[in-house]
Amino acid sequence: MNKKTFFIAALMIAATCMTGCKAGQKNTTNEGQEMENSASAEEELAADSIVFSENGEGYTCSMKIDFPQGDGKLDEGIRNFLNSALGDFTGCDNPDKPKAEYKGDKNNGKAMLDFYGKQRSKDMKEEYKSLLEFNEGAEPPASFSFDGNIRLKEKAAKYVTYSIDSYVYLGGAHGSSVSREVNIIRETGKVLTESVDTTKTKELQPILRKGVIDYFKDCGEDVSDDKLNDMLFINDNTIPIPACTPALTNQGLKFIYQQYEIGPYALGMVNFTVPYDKIKKFMTGEAAKLIE
């Protein structure tokens, strides 16, 4: 199994886990999250936090999303994004099982979240029951858990950013996590799917290697460039561009590698932000226009 396949498998498992919130609770500042207060933004985005939470025998499930309250193109685009992102958290433990899809009123955030939360809870309940039957007579296994957030993190003049953070435990030595950020374009309501020119991976190596070394340094470990390859799972001495599209931020382009994507579990999720004056020439035209 190559690194890409391994990562996708880990991503699918970890994606089974999102957090919850309460309908009607206004959240335009999203406590603990950075927001850009841009005077040039044509329209301020208002979002309510909505929660789903369910506990049962052998499982707990919680989800939290920031749901847009307007009726513009951006609001519609975010609702479509949320519906798709939440769908990714169902059926992911079994590749043969299709994802659930909410086909109700997309303006009803509570109904949307409840649909996916109940589906995820049902899946875990069934899986835990099967495990109990398989291990009949043995000590019950540890409870499963699914927890995650899809939150509005940053507002800029031409885009907004949502963060997706999740954790899932389905038995074993430890759980799995996923953390990524997604840019949604204000003008179109579409997700920015490519921010870096993937044909320039070789040219990007000095930037990527420095970013990973800086990550090690932030973790309290000094790693020289000539020793870096020994710390990572990479081929041909080449650090890949993350599978999850690097995201635009106020400080620069943010790169996030998932667990196992370029290194062992103990390495965590390698992440770093590259200032635009160093990365812009490697960005796609669509992404570059969003920071002008």
CSV table of C-alpha atoms in Angstrom, one decimal:
chain,number,residue,atom,x,y,z
A,1,MET,CA,0.0,0.0,0.0
A,2,ASN,CA,1.5,3.3,-1.0
A,3,LYS,CA,1.5,6.5,1.1
A,4,LYS,CA,-1.4,8.0,-0.9
A,5,THR,CA,-3.6,4.9,-0.5
A,6,PHE,CA,-2.7,4.6,3.2
A,7,PHE,CA,-3.5,8.3,3.7
A,8,ILE,CA,-6.9,8.0,2.0
A,9,ALA,CA,-7.8,5.0,4.1
A,10,ALA,CA,-6.8,6.9,7.3
A,11,LEU,CA,-8.8,9.9,6.1
A,12,MET,CA,-11.9,7.8,5.5
A,13,ILE,CA,-11.7,6.3,8.9
A,14,ALA,CA,-11.0,9.5,10.7
A,15,ALA,CA,-13.6,11.3,8.8
A,16,THR,CA,-16.2,9.3,10.7
A,17,CYS,CA,-16.2,11.9,13.4
A,18,MET,CA,-17.7,15.4,13.7
A,19,THR,CA,-18.9,17.5,16.7
A,20,GLY,CA,-22.3,19.1,17.6
A,21,CYS,CA,-24.1,22.4,18.4
A,22,LYS,CA,-27.4,24.0,19.4
A,23,ALA,CA,-29.8,25.5,16.9
A,24,GLY,CA,-30.7,29.2,17.4
A,25,GLN,CA,-27.5,30.1,19.2
A,26,LYS,CA,-26.1,33.1,17.3
A,27,ASN,CA,-22.4,32.8,16.4
A,28,THR,CA,-20.9,35.4,14.2
A,29,THR,CA,-17.6,35.7,16.0
A,30,ASN,CA,-17.0,32.0,16.6
A,31,GLU,CA,-15.2,32.2,19.9
A,32,GLY,CA,-11.6,31.0,19.8
A,33,GLN,CA,-11.4,31.3,16.0
A,34,GLU,CA,-9.6,34.0,14.0
A,35,MET,CA,-11.8,36.1,11.7
A,36,GLU,CA,-10.7,38.9,9.4
A,37,ASN,CA,-12.8,42.0,9.8
A,38,SER,CA,-12.6,43.2,6.1
A,39,ALA,CA,-14.2,46.5,5.2
A,40,SER,CA,-14.0,45.5,1.5
A,41,ALA,CA,-16.2,42.4,2.0
A,42,GLU,CA,-19.4,43.1,0.1
A,43,GLU,CA,-21.6,41.2,2.5
A,44,GLU,CA,-21.0,40.0,6.0
A,45,LEU,CA,-21.7,36.4,6.6
A,46,ALA,CA,-23.9,35.4,9.6
A,47,ALA,CA,-23.9,31.8,10.8
A,48,ASP,CA,-25.6,30.0,13.7
A,49,SER,CA,-24.0,27.2,15.6
A,50,ILE,CA,-26.0,23.9,15.5
A,51,VAL,CA,-25.4,20.8,17.6
A,52,PHE,CA,-26.1,17.1,17.4
A,53,SER,CA,-25.3,14.8,20.3
A,54,GLU,CA,-26.3,11.2,21.0
A,55,ASN,CA,-25.1,8.7,23.5
A,56,GLY,CA,-26.0,5.0,23.5
A,57,GLU,CA,-24.7,1.6,24.6
A,58,GLY,CA,-21.1,1.5,23.3
A,59,TYR,CA,-21.0,4.7,21.4
A,60,THR,CA,-21.2,8.5,21.6
A,61,CYS,CA,-21.7,10.9,18.7
A,62,SER,CA,-21.4,14.6,18.6
A,63,MET,CA,-21.4,17.1,15.7
A,64,LYS,CA,-21.1,20.9,15.5
A,65,ILE,CA,-21.5,23.1,12.4
A,66,ASP,CA,-21.8,26.8,11.7
A,67,PHE,CA,-24.8,27.2,9.4
A,68,PRO,CA,-25.2,30.3,7.2
A,69,GLN,CA,-28.5,32.3,7.7
A,70,GLY,CA,-28.6,34.3,4.5
A,71,ASP,CA,-30.0,33.6,1.0
A,72,GLY,CA,-27.1,34.8,-1.2
A,73,LYS,CA,-24.8,32.8,-3.5
A,74,LEU,CA,-22.2,32.4,-0.7
A,75,ASP,CA,-24.8,31.1,1.8
A,76,GLU,CA,-26.1,28.6,-0.8
A,77,GLY,CA,-22.6,27.5,-1.6
A,78,ILE,CA,-21.8,26.9,2.1
A,79,ARG,CA,-24.9,24.9,2.6
A,80,ASN,CA,-24.0,22.7,-0.3
A,81,PHE,CA,-20.5,22.3,1.0
A,82,LEU,CA,-21.8,21.4,4.5
A,83,ASN,CA,-24.1,18.8,3.0
A,84,SER,CA,-21.3,17.2,1.1
A,85,ALA,CA,-18.8,17.3,4.0
A,86,LEU,CA,-21.3,15.8,6.5
A,87,GLY,CA,-22.0,13.1,4.0
A,88,ASP,CA,-18.3,12.1,4.0
A,89,PHE,CA,-18.7,11.1,7.6
A,90,THR,CA,-21.2,8.3,6.9
A,91,GLY,CA,-20.4,4.9,5.4
A,92,CYS,CA,-16.7,5.6,5.7
A,93,ASP,CA,-15.8,2.6,7.8
A,94,ASN,CA,-17.0,0.2,5.1
A,95,PRO,CA,-15.8,1.0,1.5
A,96,ASP,CA,-18.7,-1.1,0.2
A,97,LYS,CA,-21.3,1.0,2.0
A,98,PRO,CA,-22.5,4.1,0.2
A,99,LYS,CA,-22.5,7.5,1.8
A,100,ALA,CA,-25.8,8.8,3.2
A,101,GLU,CA,-27.2,11.9,1.4
A,102,TYR,CA,-29.6,14.4,2.9
A,103,LYS,CA,-32.1,15.4,0.2
A,104,GLY,CA,-34.4,17.6,2.4
A,105,ASP,CA,-34.6,21.3,2.7
A,106,LYS,CA,-31.0,22.6,2.6
A,107,ASN,CA,-32.1,25.8,4.4
A,108,ASN,CA,-32.9,23.7,7.5
A,109,GLY,CA,-29.5,23.3,9.2
A,110,LYS,CA,-30.9,21.4,12.2
A,111,ALA,CA,-32.7,18.8,9.9
A,112,MET,CA,-29.5,18.4,7.9
A,113,LEU,CA,-27.3,17.9,10.9
A,114,ASP,CA,-29.7,15.5,12.6
A,115,PHE,CA,-29.9,13.4,9.5
A,116,TYR,CA,-26.2,12.8,9.4
A,117,GLY,CA,-25.8,12.6,13.1
A,118,LYS,CA,-28.5,9.9,13.4
A,119,GLN,CA,-27.0,8.0,10.5
A,120,ARG,CA,-23.5,8.0,12.1
A,121,SER,CA,-25.0,7.0,15.4
A,122,LYS,CA,-26.9,4.1,13.8
A,123,ASP,CA,-23.7,2.9,12.1
A,124,MET,CA,-21.7,2.9,15.3
A,125,LYS,CA,-24.5,1.2,17.3
A,126,GLU,CA,-24.7,-1.6,14.7
A,127,GLU,CA,-20.9,-2.0,14.6
A,128,TYR,CA,-20.6,-2.1,18.3
A,129,LYS,CA,-23.4,-4.7,18.6
A,130,SER,CA,-21.7,-6.8,16.0
A,131,LEU,CA,-18.4,-6.6,18.0
A,132,LEU,CA,-20.2,-7.7,21.2
A,133,GLU,CA,-21.7,-10.7,19.4
A,134,PHE,CA,-18.4,-11.6,17.9
A,135,ASN,CA,-16.7,-11.5,21.4
A,136,GLU,CA,-19.6,-13.1,23.2
A,137,GLY,CA,-18.6,-13.8,26.8
A,138,ALA,CA,-15.5,-11.6,26.8
A,139,GLU,CA,-15.2,-8.2,28.5
A,140,PRO,CA,-17.1,-5.6,26.5
A,141,PRO,CA,-14.8,-3.5,24.3
A,142,ALA,CA,-14.2,0.2,24.9
A,143,SER,CA,-17.0,2.5,23.6
A,144,PHE,CA,-16.8,3.9,20.2
A,145,SER,CA,-16.7,7.7,19.8
A,146,PHE,CA,-17.2,10.2,16.9
A,147,ASP,CA,-16.6,13.9,17.4
A,148,GLY,CA,-15.9,16.8,15.1
A,149,ASN,CA,-16.5,20.3,14.0
A,150,ILE,CA,-17.2,22.2,10.8
A,151,ARG,CA,-16.7,25.8,11.8
A,152,LEU,CA,-16.5,29.2,10.2
A,153,LYS,CA,-12.9,30.2,10.8
A,154,GLU,CA,-12.0,33.3,8.8
A,155,LYS,CA,-13.6,35.9,6.6
A,156,ALA,CA,-11.7,37.7,3.9
A,157,ALA,CA,-12.8,40.1,1.1
A,158,LYS,CA,-13.0,37.4,-1.6
A,159,TYR,CA,-13.4,34.2,0.3
A,160,VAL,CA,-14.4,32.6,3.7
A,161,THR,CA,-12.7,29.7,5.4
A,162,TYR,CA,-14.2,26.7,7.1
A,163,SER,CA,-12.2,24.4,9.3
A,164,ILE,CA,-13.0,20.7,9.5
A,165,ASP,CA,-11.6,18.9,12.6
A,166,SER,CA,-12.6,15.4,13.5
A,167,TYR,CA,-11.7,12.5,15.8
A,168,VAL,CA,-13.0,8.9,15.7
A,169,TYR,CA,-12.3,6.0,18.0
A,170,LEU,CA,-13.4,2.5,16.8
A,171,GLY,CA,-11.3,0.4,19.1
A,172,GLY,CA,-7.6,-0.4,19.1
A,173,ALA,CA,-4.7,1.4,20.6
A,174,HIS,CA,-5.8,4.9,19.6
A,175,GLY,CA,-8.2,6.9,17.5
A,176,SER,CA,-7.7,8.8,14.3
A,177,SER,CA,-7.9,12.5,13.5
A,178,VAL,CA,-8.4,14.7,10.5
A,179,SER,CA,-7.9,18.5,10.3
A,180,ARG,CA,-8.2,20.6,7.2
A,181,GLU,CA,-9.4,24.0,6.0
A,182,VAL,CA,-11.6,24.8,3.0
A,183,ASN,CA,-11.9,28.1,1.2
A,184,ILE,CA,-15.3,29.1,-0.3
A,185,ILE,CA,-15.3,31.8,-2.9
A,186,ARG,CA,-17.6,34.7,-2.1
A,187,GLU,CA,-18.5,35.6,-5.7
A,188,THR,CA,-19.5,32.1,-6.7
A,189,GLY,CA,-20.1,30.1,-3.5
A,190,LYS,CA,-17.8,27.4,-4.9
A,191,VAL,CA,-15.1,25.6,-3.0
A,192,LEU,CA,-11.5,26.4,-4.0
A,193,THR,CA,-10.4,22.9,-5.1
A,194,GLU,CA,-6.8,23.7,-6.2
A,195,SER,CA,-4.5,26.4,-4.7
A,196,VAL,CA,-1.1,25.1,-5.7
A,197,ASP,CA,0.2,24.2,-9.2
A,198,THR,CA,0.8,20.4,-8.7
A,199,THR,CA,3.2,20.4,-11.7
A,200,LYS,CA,5.7,22.4,-9.6
A,201,THR,CA,6.2,19.9,-6.8
A,202,LYS,CA,9.9,19.6,-7.5
A,203,GLU,CA,10.4,23.4,-7.5
A,204,LEU,CA,8.5,23.6,-4.2
A,205,GLN,CA,10.8,21.3,-2.4
A,206,PRO,CA,12.9,24.0,-0.6
A,207,ILE,CA,9.7,25.6,0.7
A,208,LEU,CA,8.1,22.3,1.7
A,209,ARG,CA,11.3,21.1,3.4
A,210,LYS,CA,11.7,24.3,5.3
A,211,GLY,CA,8.1,24.2,6.4
A,212,VAL,CA,8.4,20.7,7.8
A,213,ILE,CA,11.7,21.6,9.5
A,214,ASP,CA,10.0,24.6,11.1
A,215,TYR,CA,7.2,22.3,12.3
A,216,PHE,CA,9.8,20.0,14.0
A,217,LYS,CA,11.3,23.1,15.6
A,218,ASP,CA,7.9,24.3,16.9
A,219,CYS,CA,7.6,20.8,18.5
A,220,GLY,CA,11.0,21.3,20.2
A,221,GLU,CA,13.1,19.2,17.9
A,222,ASP,CA,15.9,20.4,15.7
A,223,VAL,CA,16.2,18.5,12.5
A,224,SER,CA,18.7,19.3,9.8
A,225,ASP,CA,17.8,19.1,6.2
A,226,ASP,CA,20.2,16.2,5.5
A,227,LYS,CA,18.4,14.2,8.3
A,228,LEU,CA,14.9,15.1,7.3
A,229,ASN,CA,14.3,12.2,4.9
A,230,ASP,CA,15.0,9.8,7.8
A,231,MET,CA,12.1,11.2,9.7
A,232,LEU,CA,9.5,11.0,7.0
A,233,PHE,CA,7.7,8.5,4.8
A,234,ILE,CA,8.5,9.9,1.4
A,235,ASN,CA,9.8,8.6,-2.0
A,236,ASP,CA,12.6,9.9,-4.1
A,237,ASN,CA,13.5,12.5,-1.4
A,238,THR,CA,10.3,14.4,-2.5
A,239,ILE,CA,7.8,15.8,-0.1
A,240,PRO,CA,4.4,15.8,-1.8
A,241,ILE,CA,1.8,18.6,-1.9
A,242,PRO,CA,-0.8,17.7,0.8
A,243,ALA,CA,-3.8,15.6,-0.4
A,244,CYS,CA,-6.1,18.2,1.2
A,245,THR,CA,-5.8,21.5,-0.7
A,246,PRO,CA,-3.6,24.0,1.1
A,247,ALA,CA,-5.8,26.9,2.3
A,248,LEU,CA,-5.7,30.6,1.9
A,249,THR,CA,-5.3,32.4,5.3
A,250,ASN,CA,-4.6,36.0,6.5
A,251,GLN,CA,-0.9,35.0,7.1
A,252,GLY,CA,-0.3,33.0,3.9
A,253,LEU,CA,-1.0,29.6,2.4
A,254,LYS,CA,-1.5,26.9,5.0
A,255,PHE,CA,-0.3,23.4,4.4
A,256,ILE,CA,-1.7,20.5,6.5
A,257,TYR,CA,-0.6,16.9,6.2
A,258,GLN,CA,-2.8,14.3,7.8
A,259,GLN,CA,-1.7,11.5,10.1
A,260,TYR,CA,0.6,9.1,8.3
A,261,GLU,CA,0.6,11.1,5.1
A,262,ILE,CA,4.3,11.9,5.3
A,263,GLY,CA,5.4,10.4,8.6
A,264,PRO,CA,4.5,8.1,11.5
A,265,TYR,CA,1.5,8.6,13.8
A,266,ALA,CA,3.8,10.0,16.5
A,267,LEU,CA,4.7,12.9,14.1
A,268,GLY,CA,1.1,14.2,14.3
A,269,MET,CA,-0.3,16.4,11.6
A,270,VAL,CA,2.5,18.4,10.1
A,271,ASN,CA,1.4,21.9,9.3
A,272,PHE,CA,2.9,25.2,8.4
A,273,THR,CA,2.0,28.5,6.7
A,274,VAL,CA,4.0,30.0,3.9
A,275,PRO,CA,3.9,33.8,3.3
A,276,TYR,CA,2.4,34.8,0.0
A,277,ASP,CA,5.5,36.6,-1.2
A,278,LYS,CA,7.3,33.3,-1.2
A,279,ILE,CA,4.5,31.0,-2.5
A,280,LYS,CA,2.4,33.1,-4.8
A,281,LYS,CA,4.3,32.2,-8.0
A,282,PHE,CA,3.5,28.5,-7.3
A,283,MET,CA,-0.2,29.1,-6.8
A,284,THR,CA,-3.0,28.5,-9.3
A,285,GLY,CA,-4.4,31.6,-11.1
A,286,GLU,CA,-7.7,31.2,-9.4
A,287,ALA,CA,-6.2,31.1,-5.9
A,288,ALA,CA,-3.8,34.0,-6.6
A,289,LYS,CA,-6.8,36.2,-7.7
A,290,LEU,CA,-8.4,35.7,-4.3
A,291,ILE,CA,-5.6,37.4,-2.4
A,292,GLU,CA,-5.2,40.4,-4.7
